[in-house]
Amino acid sequence: MAEFVAAKRRFVVHLRTEDLHEALAHEQADGHVSIETVADALSQLVEWGNLRADPDTSRVTTVEDFHRARFLYQLTHAGEAAERALGVYQEQLGKRGALQAVALTDIVTQLRALRELAGEADPDPARLGLLLRGLVDRFEDLAENAQAFMGSLRRTIELHDADVDAFRAYKDQLVDYLERFIKDLVTVGAEISGLLEGFEDVEVMRLLSIVAYRDAEDAAPGGGAGRGSAEGQGGENGQPEEDVAGESDPREVAYSAGVAAWRERWQGLRQWFVSEAGHPSQAKLLRSRARQAIPDLLAVVASLNERRSGRSDRSADFRALALWFAEAPDDGALHRLWRSAFGLYGSRHLVLDGDTRTAREESPVQPSTSWSDAPPLHISPRLRRTGSYERRGRSNRIANREEGRLLLARLAVKQSEQTAAARARLATGHPTKLGELGELDPDAFGMFLSLLGDALAARRPDRREVVTTTVDGTLAVRLVALANAPVVEINTPAGIFRGPDHVIEIADLSLPANGTRAAVPDQPSTTGAGGETMAVLT
């Protein structure tokens, strides 16, 4: 079908099977296309109504040639419409659009020329028609490209993760492009709005009527009645077009339809640049969307910078979690990871009594067991009778909680001692490399991870050194990234903590002796690998 459309652009009316076979053979890599395949495809297209087949008698020289099926193939109206629709569909899918500042200048030039023609008593219809058609075509091209560009810009902002480096290079050019178009839209758009407001309604209708009357001179007989009856309401007061204009003269029908079409185009052009009460112009909306796109782009760049500086974000967390799920050794590990990550556990709709709980612990029931096959659940008769487990009547005696309070006090003292020991282990008050910390017990390692996380979260991407304090203000942390730092290991009971070496200084601010901080020796630094911290616990 594409060959037929291309042939029509070359003003070729008919094509033979041999012509199509030769054209398709050139397009194939191996140059092999069966002529029988081409003939079968043409027959199918004729059956579908895309092509029309006419007998080819121009090359008949013998009786055998006369009886052999030879056809000339031509596009039908339906086939051409279908092929053009597919072409428009493919073009729109890949269309990126553009903000055509030069189109604004062209519209201003054409509106000025139209203003001069409107001042003439008898304007030239041919010149007026060409001017209006050029104005409408330029405006439609501007609106269509602007819509396509803003749609592609939104997709670019939303899909920036696809290619981060390309997006960074694209950002600067795009911001300059948007700023230049916004500037032209503000200055030239204001001039267009002023020119459009300078046209009176009567003056506009006179010009549109002249162009519509000139176009209606070539209306074909019999074309107006069919169109008017199919469209239904085309005239004023809800009457069909042909009843208003007259059924006998197709030029009157074409004139009425032409005036309505030109009036609609002019109204669209005016609404695009001229704002009305409660209805801002499309140019104003486009300007606001283009302005909003600039901070959106900068926000995306800021997000990419934060991600590259080593800070955690939700997408990175989910990718790391997905990797952990993929590397889980068995289903039990998957379930434990799921419960730890999301805090989701099995529901317990009913409270079990002691006997039922003991029976379930001795003979566990799989979650996939059907309710009909599972052992029965024993429910308290009081629940069935009253709807509550609580026994009505005198309230129970107040339980003595003294033993529980003593237990909690002993746990608090123990935890306080463990925390103090961990603080004494880490808060040395002088600079220490991570590789020199040695083995850490669980309490000290937990505090170390918390302090390291606070320092990394407070560090800016362009800084090598960071100083911060804990939330309660009792500990000060100073972290310095080393250039070309080796990977060091910290042994813990839970595994081995690995990461680039840093200089860390932890001071206990609650002790007067630790009020001064030892100086950290200067180290050569480079922003990049030395400034990013990534650790793995194995």
Coordinates of C-alpha atoms in Angstrom, one line a residue:
M1 CA 0.0 0.0 0.0
A2 CA 2.9 2.3 0.7
E3 CA 4.1 1.8 -2.9
F4 CA 0.6 2.9 -4.2
V5 CA 0.7 6.0 -2.1
A6 CA 4.2 6.8 -3.3
A7 CA 3.1 6.2 -6.9
K8 CA 0.2 8.6 -6.5
R9 CA 2.6 11.3 -5.3
R10 CA 4.5 10.8 -8.5
F11 CA 1.2 11.1 -10.4
V12 CA 1.2 7.5 -11.4
V13 CA -2.4 6.2 -11.6
H14 CA -2.1 2.5 -12.1
L15 CA 0.5 -0.1 -11.2
R16 CA 1.0 -3.6 -12.5
T17 CA 2.0 -6.7 -10.6
E18 CA 5.5 -6.6 -12.2
D19 CA 6.0 -3.0 -11.1
L20 CA 5.2 -3.9 -7.5
H21 CA 7.4 -7.0 -7.6
E22 CA 10.4 -5.0 -8.9
A23 CA 9.9 -2.2 -6.2
L24 CA 9.6 -4.7 -3.4
A25 CA 12.6 -6.7 -4.6
H26 CA 14.8 -3.6 -4.3
E27 CA 13.7 -3.1 -0.7
Q28 CA 14.5 -6.7 0.4
A29 CA 18.0 -7.4 1.7
D30 CA 18.4 -10.5 -0.4
G31 CA 16.4 -9.1 -3.3
H32 CA 14.1 -12.2 -3.4
V33 CA 10.4 -11.7 -3.5
S34 CA 8.0 -14.2 -5.1
I35 CA 5.8 -12.7 -7.7
E36 CA 3.1 -15.2 -6.7
T37 CA 3.2 -13.7 -3.2
V38 CA 2.8 -10.2 -4.6
A39 CA -0.2 -11.4 -6.7
D40 CA -1.9 -13.1 -3.8
A41 CA -1.5 -10.0 -1.6
L42 CA -2.9 -7.8 -4.4
S43 CA -5.9 -10.1 -4.7
Q44 CA -6.5 -9.9 -1.0
L45 CA -6.3 -6.1 -1.0
V46 CA -8.8 -6.0 -3.9
E47 CA -11.2 -8.3 -1.9
W48 CA -10.9 -6.0 1.1
G49 CA -11.7 -2.9 -1.0
N50 CA -8.3 -1.2 -0.7
L51 CA -7.5 -1.6 -4.4
R52 CA -9.5 -1.7 -7.6
A53 CA -8.4 -4.2 -10.3
D54 CA -9.0 -3.3 -14.0
P55 CA -8.2 -5.8 -16.8
D56 CA -4.9 -5.0 -18.5
T57 CA -5.5 -5.4 -22.3
S58 CA -2.7 -3.1 -23.5
R59 CA -0.1 -5.9 -23.7
V60 CA -2.4 -8.6 -25.2
T61 CA -0.9 -9.9 -28.5
T62 CA -2.1 -13.5 -28.5
V63 CA -5.2 -15.5 -27.5
E64 CA -3.3 -17.0 -24.6
D65 CA -2.4 -13.5 -23.3
F66 CA -6.1 -12.5 -23.5
H67 CA -7.2 -15.5 -21.3
R68 CA -4.3 -15.0 -18.8
A69 CA -5.4 -12.8 -15.9
R70 CA -3.6 -9.4 -16.1
F71 CA -4.7 -6.4 -14.1
L72 CA -4.0 -2.8 -13.5
Y73 CA -4.3 -1.9 -9.8
Q74 CA -5.4 1.5 -8.5
L75 CA -6.0 2.8 -5.0
T76 CA -9.6 3.2 -4.0
H77 CA -10.8 6.1 -1.9
A78 CA -11.2 3.8 1.1
G79 CA -7.8 2.3 0.7
E80 CA -6.1 5.7 0.3
A81 CA -7.9 7.0 3.4
A82 CA -6.9 3.9 5.4
E83 CA -3.2 4.2 4.4
R84 CA -3.1 7.9 5.1
A85 CA -4.7 7.3 8.5
L86 CA -2.0 4.8 9.3
G87 CA 0.7 7.2 8.2
V88 CA -0.7 10.0 10.3
Y89 CA -0.9 7.6 13.3
Q90 CA 2.7 6.5 13.0
E91 CA 3.8 10.1 12.5
Q92 CA 2.0 11.3 15.6
L93 CA 3.5 8.4 17.7
G94 CA 7.0 9.5 16.9
K95 CA 6.4 13.2 16.7
R96 CA 8.4 15.2 19.3
G97 CA 7.1 18.6 18.4
A98 CA 8.8 22.0 18.9
L99 CA 8.1 25.4 20.3
Q100 CA 8.2 27.5 17.1
A101 CA 9.1 31.0 18.0
V102 CA 9.5 31.8 14.3
A103 CA 5.8 30.9 13.7
L104 CA 4.8 33.7 16.1
T105 CA 6.7 36.2 13.9
D106 CA 5.0 34.8 10.8
I107 CA 1.6 35.1 12.4
V108 CA 2.4 38.8 13.2
T109 CA 3.4 39.5 9.6
Q110 CA 0.3 37.9 8.2
L111 CA -2.0 39.7 10.6
R112 CA -0.4 43.0 9.6
A113 CA -1.0 42.2 6.0
L114 CA -4.6 41.2 6.8
R115 CA -5.0 44.5 8.6
E116 CA -4.0 46.4 5.5
L117 CA -6.5 44.4 3.3
A118 CA -9.3 45.0 5.8
G119 CA -8.8 48.7 5.3
E120 CA -9.4 48.5 1.6
A121 CA -12.9 49.1 0.3
D122 CA -12.7 46.2 -2.2
P123 CA -10.0 43.7 -1.2
D124 CA -8.7 41.2 -3.7
P125 CA -10.4 37.8 -2.9
A126 CA -7.5 35.7 -4.2
R127 CA -4.9 37.5 -2.1
L128 CA -7.2 37.5 0.9
G129 CA -7.8 33.8 0.6
L130 CA -4.1 33.0 0.3
L131 CA -3.4 35.2 3.3
L132 CA -6.1 33.6 5.5
R133 CA -5.1 30.1 4.5
G134 CA -1.4 30.8 5.3
L135 CA -2.4 32.3 8.6
V136 CA -4.5 29.3 9.6
D137 CA -1.9 26.8 8.4
R138 CA 0.8 28.5 10.4
F139 CA -1.3 28.8 13.5
E140 CA -2.4 25.1 13.3
D141 CA 1.3 24.1 12.9
L142 CA 2.2 26.2 15.9
A143 CA -0.5 24.8 18.1
E144 CA 0.1 21.2 17.1
N145 CA 3.8 21.3 17.6
A146 CA 3.5 23.0 21.0
Q147 CA 1.1 20.4 22.2
A148 CA 3.4 17.6 21.0
F149 CA 6.4 19.2 22.5
M150 CA 4.9 19.7 26.0
G151 CA 3.7 16.1 26.0
S152 CA 7.2 14.8 25.1
L153 CA 8.7 17.2 27.7
R154 CA 6.5 15.7 30.4
R155 CA 7.4 12.2 29.4
T156 CA 11.1 13.2 29.5
I157 CA 10.8 14.5 33.0
E158 CA 8.9 11.4 34.2
L159 CA 11.3 8.9 32.5
H160 CA 14.6 10.6 33.4
D161 CA 15.8 7.4 35.0
A162 CA 16.1 5.7 31.5
D163 CA 19.4 7.5 30.7
V164 CA 20.7 9.7 33.4
D165 CA 23.8 11.0 31.5
A166 CA 21.7 11.9 28.5
F167 CA 19.2 13.7 30.6
R168 CA 22.0 15.8 32.3
A169 CA 23.3 16.8 28.9
Y170 CA 19.8 17.5 27.6
K171 CA 18.8 19.6 30.6
D172 CA 20.9 22.8 29.9
Q173 CA 19.9 23.0 26.3
L174 CA 16.3 22.5 27.2
V175 CA 16.2 25.2 29.8
D176 CA 17.8 27.7 27.4
Y177 CA 15.3 26.6 24.7
L178 CA 12.3 27.1 27.1
E179 CA 13.5 30.5 28.3
R180 CA 14.0 31.8 24.8
F181 CA 10.5 30.7 23.7
I182 CA 8.9 32.1 26.8
K183 CA 10.6 35.5 26.1
D184 CA 9.3 35.4 22.5
L185 CA 5.8 34.3 23.5
V186 CA 5.5 37.2 26.0
T187 CA 6.7 39.9 23.5
V188 CA 5.3 38.6 20.2
G189 CA 2.2 37.1 21.8
A190 CA 1.2 40.5 23.2
E191 CA 1.5 42.0 19.7
I192 CA -0.6 39.3 18.2
S193 CA -3.2 39.8 20.9
G194 CA -3.3 43.5 20.2
L195 CA -3.7 42.9 16.4
L196 CA -6.5 40.5 16.9
E197 CA -8.4 42.8 19.3
G198 CA -8.1 45.5 16.6
F199 CA -10.4 43.6 14.3
E200 CA -14.1 44.4 14.6
D201 CA -16.6 41.5 14.3
V202 CA -18.3 43.1 11.3
E203 CA -15.0 43.6 9.7
V204 CA -14.0 40.0 10.3
M205 CA -17.2 38.7 8.9
R206 CA -16.9 40.7 5.7
L207 CA -13.4 39.3 5.1
L208 CA -14.5 35.7 5.8
S209 CA -17.6 36.1 3.6
I210 CA -15.4 37.2 0.7
V211 CA -13.1 34.1 1.0
A212 CA -16.1 31.7 1.5
Y213 CA -17.9 33.1 -1.5
R214 CA -14.8 32.7 -3.7
D215 CA -14.4 29.1 -2.5
A216 CA -18.1 28.3 -3.2
E217 CA -17.9 29.3 -6.8
D218 CA -16.4 25.9 -7.6
A219 CA -18.9 23.8 -5.7
A220 CA -20.0 20.7 -7.6
P221 CA -23.7 20.1 -8.3
G222 CA -25.3 17.6 -6.0
G223 CA -22.7 17.8 -3.2
G224 CA -24.4 20.2 -0.9
A225 CA -27.7 18.3 -0.3
G226 CA -26.0 15.1 0.7
R227 CA -23.6 16.9 3.1
G228 CA -26.4 19.0 4.6
S229 CA -28.6 16.0 5.3
A230 CA -25.8 14.0 6.8
E231 CA -24.5 16.7 9.0
G232 CA -28.1 17.5 10.3
Q233 CA -28.0 20.9 11.8
G234 CA -25.9 23.3 10.0
G235 CA -27.9 26.5 9.8
E236 CA -29.3 29.0 12.2
N237 CA -32.3 28.3 14.5
G238 CA -31.6 24.5 14.4
Q239 CA -32.6 24.2 10.7
P240 CA -30.7 22.1 8.2
E241 CA -28.2 23.9 6.1
E242 CA -30.0 23.2 2.8
D243 CA -33.2 24.6 4.2
V244 CA -31.5 27.8 5.1
A245 CA -29.3 28.2 2.0
G246 CA -31.6 26.6 -0.5
E247 CA -31.6 23.1 -1.9
S248 CA -31.4 24.1 -5.5
D249 CA -28.1 25.9 -5.5
P250 CA -25.1 24.0 -4.2
R251 CA -23.0 27.1 -4.1
E252 CA -25.2 28.6 -1.4
V253 CA -24.8 25.5 0.7
A254 CA -21.0 25.6 0.2
Y255 CA -21.0 29.3 1.0
S256 CA -22.8 28.8 4.3
A257 CA -20.6 25.9 5.3
G258 CA -17.5 27.9 4.3
V259 CA -18.5 30.9 6.4
A260 CA -19.1 28.7 9.4
A261 CA -15.8 26.9 9.0
W262 CA -13.8 30.2 8.7
R263 CA -15.6 31.7 11.6
E264 CA -14.7 28.7 13.8
R265 CA -11.0 29.0 12.7
W266 CA -10.9 32.7 13.5
Q267 CA -12.5 32.1 16.8
G268 CA -9.9 29.4 17.7
L269 CA -7.1 31.8 16.6
R270 CA -8.5 34.6 18.8
Q271 CA -9.0 32.3 21.9
W272 CA -5.4 31.1 21.5
F273 CA -3.9 34.6 22.0
V274 CA -6.7 36.7 23.6
S275 CA -7.9 36.1 27.2
E276 CA -11.4 36.5 28.2
A277 CA -13.1 36.8 31.6
G278 CA -12.7 33.4 33.3
H279 CA -11.0 31.9 30.3
P280 CA -7.3 32.5 30.0
S281 CA -5.8 32.2 26.5
Q282 CA -4.0 29.1 25.3
A283 CA -0.8 31.1 24.9
K284 CA -1.0 32.1 28.6
L285 CA -1.5 28.5 29.6
L286 CA 1.3 27.4 27.4
R287 CA 3.6 30.0 28.9
S288 CA 2.7 28.9 32.5
R289 CA 3.3 25.2 31.6
A290 CA 6.7 26.1 30.0
R291 CA 7.7 28.1 33.1
Q292 CA 6.6 25.2 35.4
A293 CA 8.7 22.8 33.3
I294 CA 11.9 24.7 34.3
P295 CA 11.7 24.1 38.1
D296 CA 10.5 20.6 37.4
L297 CA 13.7 19.9 35.4
L298 CA 15.8 21.5 38.1
A299 CA 14.1 19.3 40.7
V300 CA 14.9 16.2 38.7
V301 CA 18.6 17.3 38.5
A302 CA 18.6 17.9 42.2
S303 CA 17.2 14.4 42.8
L304 CA 19.9 12.9 40.5
N305 CA 22.6 14.8 42.3
E306 CA 21.4 13.6 45.7
R307 CA 21.3 10.0 44.4
R308 CA 24.8 10.2 43.0
S309 CA 26.1 11.7 46.2
G310 CA 25.3 8.5 48.0
R311 CA 22.1 9.5 49.8
S312 CA 19.4 6.8 49.9
D313 CA 16.1 7.2 48.2
R314 CA 13.0 5.1 47.9
S315 CA 13.8 3.7 44.4
A316 CA 17.3 2.7 45.5
D317 CA 15.9 1.1 48.6
F318 CA 13.4 -1.0 46.6
R319 CA 16.1 -2.1 44.1
A320 CA 18.4 -3.2 47.0
L321 CA 15.4 -5.0 48.6
A322 CA 14.6 -6.7 45.3
L323 CA 18.2 -7.9 45.0
W324 CA 18.0 -9.3 48.5
F325 CA 14.8 -11.2 47.6
A326 CA 16.5 -12.6 44.5
E327 CA 19.5 -13.8 46.5
A328 CA 17.5 -15.4 49.3
P329 CA 18.5 -19.0 49.7
D330 CA 15.1 -20.5 50.5
D331 CA 11.4 -19.8 51.1
G332 CA 12.0 -19.4 54.9
A333 CA 14.5 -16.6 54.3
L334 CA 12.1 -15.0 51.9
H335 CA 9.3 -14.9 54.5
R336 CA 11.6 -13.6 57.2
L337 CA 12.8 -10.8 54.9
W338 CA 9.2 -10.0 54.0
R339 CA 8.2 -9.7 57.6
S340 CA 11.3 -7.7 58.5
A341 CA 10.9 -5.3 55.6
F342 CA 7.2 -4.6 55.6
G343 CA 6.1 -5.7 59.1
L344 CA 3.3 -7.9 57.7
Y345 CA 2.4 -11.0 59.7
G346 CA -0.4 -13.5 59.7
S347 CA -3.8 -12.2 60.9
R348 CA -5.4 -13.5 64.1
H349 CA -9.1 -12.8 63.9
L350 CA -10.0 -15.0 67.0
V351 CA -8.3 -15.2 70.3
L352 CA -7.1 -18.8 71.1
D353 CA -7.4 -20.3 74.5
G354 CA -4.6 -22.3 76.1
D355 CA -5.7 -25.7 75.0
T356 CA -6.1 -24.7 71.3
R357 CA -2.8 -22.9 71.3
T358 CA -1.0 -25.9 72.7
A359 CA -2.6 -28.2 70.2
R360 CA -1.6 -25.8 67.3
E361 CA 2.0 -25.7 68.6
E362 CA 2.1 -29.5 68.7
S363 CA 0.5 -30.0 65.3
P364 CA 0.9 -26.8 63.1
V365 CA -1.6 -26.2 60.4
Q366 CA -0.3 -25.0 57.1
P367 CA -1.7 -21.6 55.9
S368 CA -2.8 -23.2 52.6
T369 CA -5.2 -25.6 54.5
S370 CA -8.8 -25.2 53.6
W371 CA -11.2 -24.2 56.3
S372 CA -13.3 -27.3 55.7
D373 CA -10.2 -29.6 56.2
A374 CA -8.6 -27.7 59.1
P375 CA -9.3 -28.9 62.7
P376 CA -12.1 -27.1 64.5
L377 CA -11.5 -24.0 66.5
H378 CA -12.8 -24.2 70.1
I379 CA -14.6 -21.0 71.1
S380 CA -15.5 -20.1 74.6
P381 CA -19.2 -20.6 75.4
R382 CA -19.2 -17.1 77.0
L383 CA -18.2 -15.6 73.7
R384 CA -21.1 -17.4 71.9
R385 CA -23.6 -16.4 74.6
T386 CA -22.6 -12.8 75.4
G387 CA -20.4 -11.8 72.4
S388 CA -17.6 -11.0 74.8
Y389 CA -14.8 -12.8 76.6
E390 CA -15.2 -10.7 79.7
R391 CA -17.2 -12.2 82.6
R392 CA -20.0 -10.0 83.8
G393 CA -20.3 -9.3 87.4
R394 CA -17.8 -8.2 90.0
S395 CA -14.6 -7.0 88.5
N396 CA -11.4 -8.9 89.0
R397 CA -9.0 -8.1 91.7
I398 CA -6.3 -5.7 90.9
A399 CA -3.1 -7.6 89.9
N400 CA 0.1 -6.8 91.8
R401 CA 2.6 -5.3 89.2
E402 CA 5.4 -4.8 91.6
E403 CA 7.4 -7.7 90.3
G404 CA 7.0 -6.6 86.7
R405 CA 8.2 -3.1 87.6
L406 CA 11.3 -4.4 89.3
L407 CA 12.0 -6.5 86.1
L408 CA 11.7 -3.4 83.9
A409 CA 13.9 -1.4 86.3
R410 CA 16.6 -4.0 86.1
L411 CA 16.3 -4.1 82.3
A412 CA 16.6 -0.3 82.1
V413 CA 19.7 -0.4 84.3
K414 CA 21.2 -3.1 82.1
Q415 CA 20.5 -1.2 78.9
S416 CA 21.9 2.0 80.4
E417 CA 25.1 0.2 81.3
Q418 CA 25.4 -1.3 77.8
T419 CA 24.9 2.1 76.2
A420 CA 27.5 3.7 78.5
A421 CA 29.9 1.0 77.7
A422 CA 29.3 1.5 73.9
R423 CA 29.8 5.3 74.3
A424 CA 33.0 4.7 76.2
R425 CA 34.2 2.3 73.5
L426 CA 33.5 4.7 70.6
A427 CA 33.7 8.3 72.1
T428 CA 37.5 8.4 72.3
G429 CA 37.7 12.2 71.7
H430 CA 40.5 11.9 69.1
P431 CA 40.5 11.1 65.4
T432 CA 40.5 7.4 64.5
K433 CA 40.4 5.6 61.2
L434 CA 37.6 3.1 60.7
G435 CA 40.1 0.3 60.1
E436 CA 41.6 0.9 63.6
L437 CA 38.3 0.5 65.5
G438 CA 38.8 -3.3 65.9
E439 CA 36.1 -5.7 66.7
L440 CA 32.8 -4.2 68.0
D441 CA 30.2 -5.9 70.2
P442 CA 26.5 -5.7 69.1
D443 CA 25.8 -2.6 71.3
A444 CA 28.8 -0.7 70.1
F445 CA 28.3 -1.7 66.5
G446 CA 24.6 -0.5 66.6
M447 CA 25.7 2.9 68.0
F448 CA 28.5 3.1 65.4
L449 CA 26.0 2.5 62.5
S450 CA 23.6 5.2 63.9
L451 CA 26.4 7.8 64.2
L452 CA 27.8 6.9 60.8
G453 CA 24.4 7.2 59.2
D454 CA 23.8 10.7 60.8
A455 CA 27.2 11.9 59.5
L456 CA 26.6 10.7 56.0
A457 CA 23.1 12.1 55.9
A458 CA 24.4 15.5 57.0
R459 CA 27.3 15.6 54.5
R460 CA 26.9 17.7 51.3
P461 CA 28.0 16.3 47.9
D462 CA 30.8 18.8 47.5
R463 CA 32.2 18.5 51.1
R464 CA 34.9 16.1 52.2
E465 CA 34.4 16.8 55.9
V466 CA 31.2 16.9 58.0
V467 CA 30.6 17.7 61.7
T468 CA 27.2 16.9 63.3
T469 CA 25.6 16.0 66.6
T470 CA 23.1 13.3 67.7
V471 CA 19.5 14.2 68.2
D472 CA 19.9 14.4 72.0
G473 CA 23.0 16.6 71.6
T474 CA 25.2 14.3 73.8
L475 CA 27.6 13.1 71.1
A476 CA 29.5 15.0 68.4
V477 CA 30.6 13.2 65.2
R478 CA 33.3 14.4 62.8
L479 CA 33.8 12.4 59.6
V480 CA 36.5 13.0 57.0
A481 CA 36.6 11.2 53.7
L482 CA 40.1 10.0 52.6
A483 CA 41.4 10.2 49.0
N484 CA 42.0 6.8 47.4
A485 CA 40.8 5.2 50.6
P486 CA 41.3 1.4 50.8
V487 CA 38.4 -0.9 51.8
V488 CA 38.6 -1.8 55.5
E489 CA 36.8 -4.4 57.6
I490 CA 35.2 -4.2 61.0
N491 CA 34.5 -7.5 62.7
T492 CA 31.2 -7.9 64.5
P493 CA 29.3 -10.9 65.9
A494 CA 26.7 -10.5 63.1
G495 CA 29.4 -10.5 60.3
I496 CA 32.0 -8.3 58.7
F497 CA 31.3 -4.6 57.9
R498 CA 33.2 -3.5 54.8
G499 CA 33.6 0.0 53.3
P500 CA 36.0 2.8 52.2
D501 CA 38.2 4.0 55.1
H502 CA 37.3 7.3 56.8
V503 CA 38.7 9.3 59.7
I504 CA 36.0 9.5 62.4
E505 CA 36.1 11.4 65.7
I506 CA 33.4 10.9 68.3
A507 CA 33.3 13.1 71.4
D508 CA 30.9 12.8 74.4
L509 CA 29.6 16.4 74.9
S510 CA 28.1 15.4 78.2
L511 CA 31.6 15.1 79.8
P512 CA 33.5 18.4 80.3
A513 CA 36.8 16.5 79.6
N514 CA 35.7 15.9 76.0
G515 CA 34.8 19.5 75.3
T516 CA 37.9 19.9 73.0
R517 CA 38.2 17.9 69.9
A518 CA 41.5 16.7 68.6
A519 CA 42.5 18.0 65.2
V520 CA 42.1 15.7 62.2
P521 CA 45.2 15.7 60.0
D522 CA 44.7 17.2 56.5
Q523 CA 44.3 14.6 53.8
P524 CA 44.3 15.1 50.0
S525 CA 40.8 14.9 48.7
T526 CA 39.0 14.6 45.5
T527 CA 35.3 14.8 45.0
G528 CA 34.0 11.5 43.6
A529 CA 35.1 8.1 44.7
G530 CA 36.7 9.4 47.9
G531 CA 33.5 11.2 48.9
E532 CA 31.1 8.3 48.5
T533 CA 30.6 5.8 51.3
M534 CA 29.1 2.4 50.6
A535 CA 29.3 -0.4 53.1
V536 CA 28.4 -4.1 53.1
L537 CA 27.7 -6.3 56.0
T538 CA 28.4 -10.0 55.3

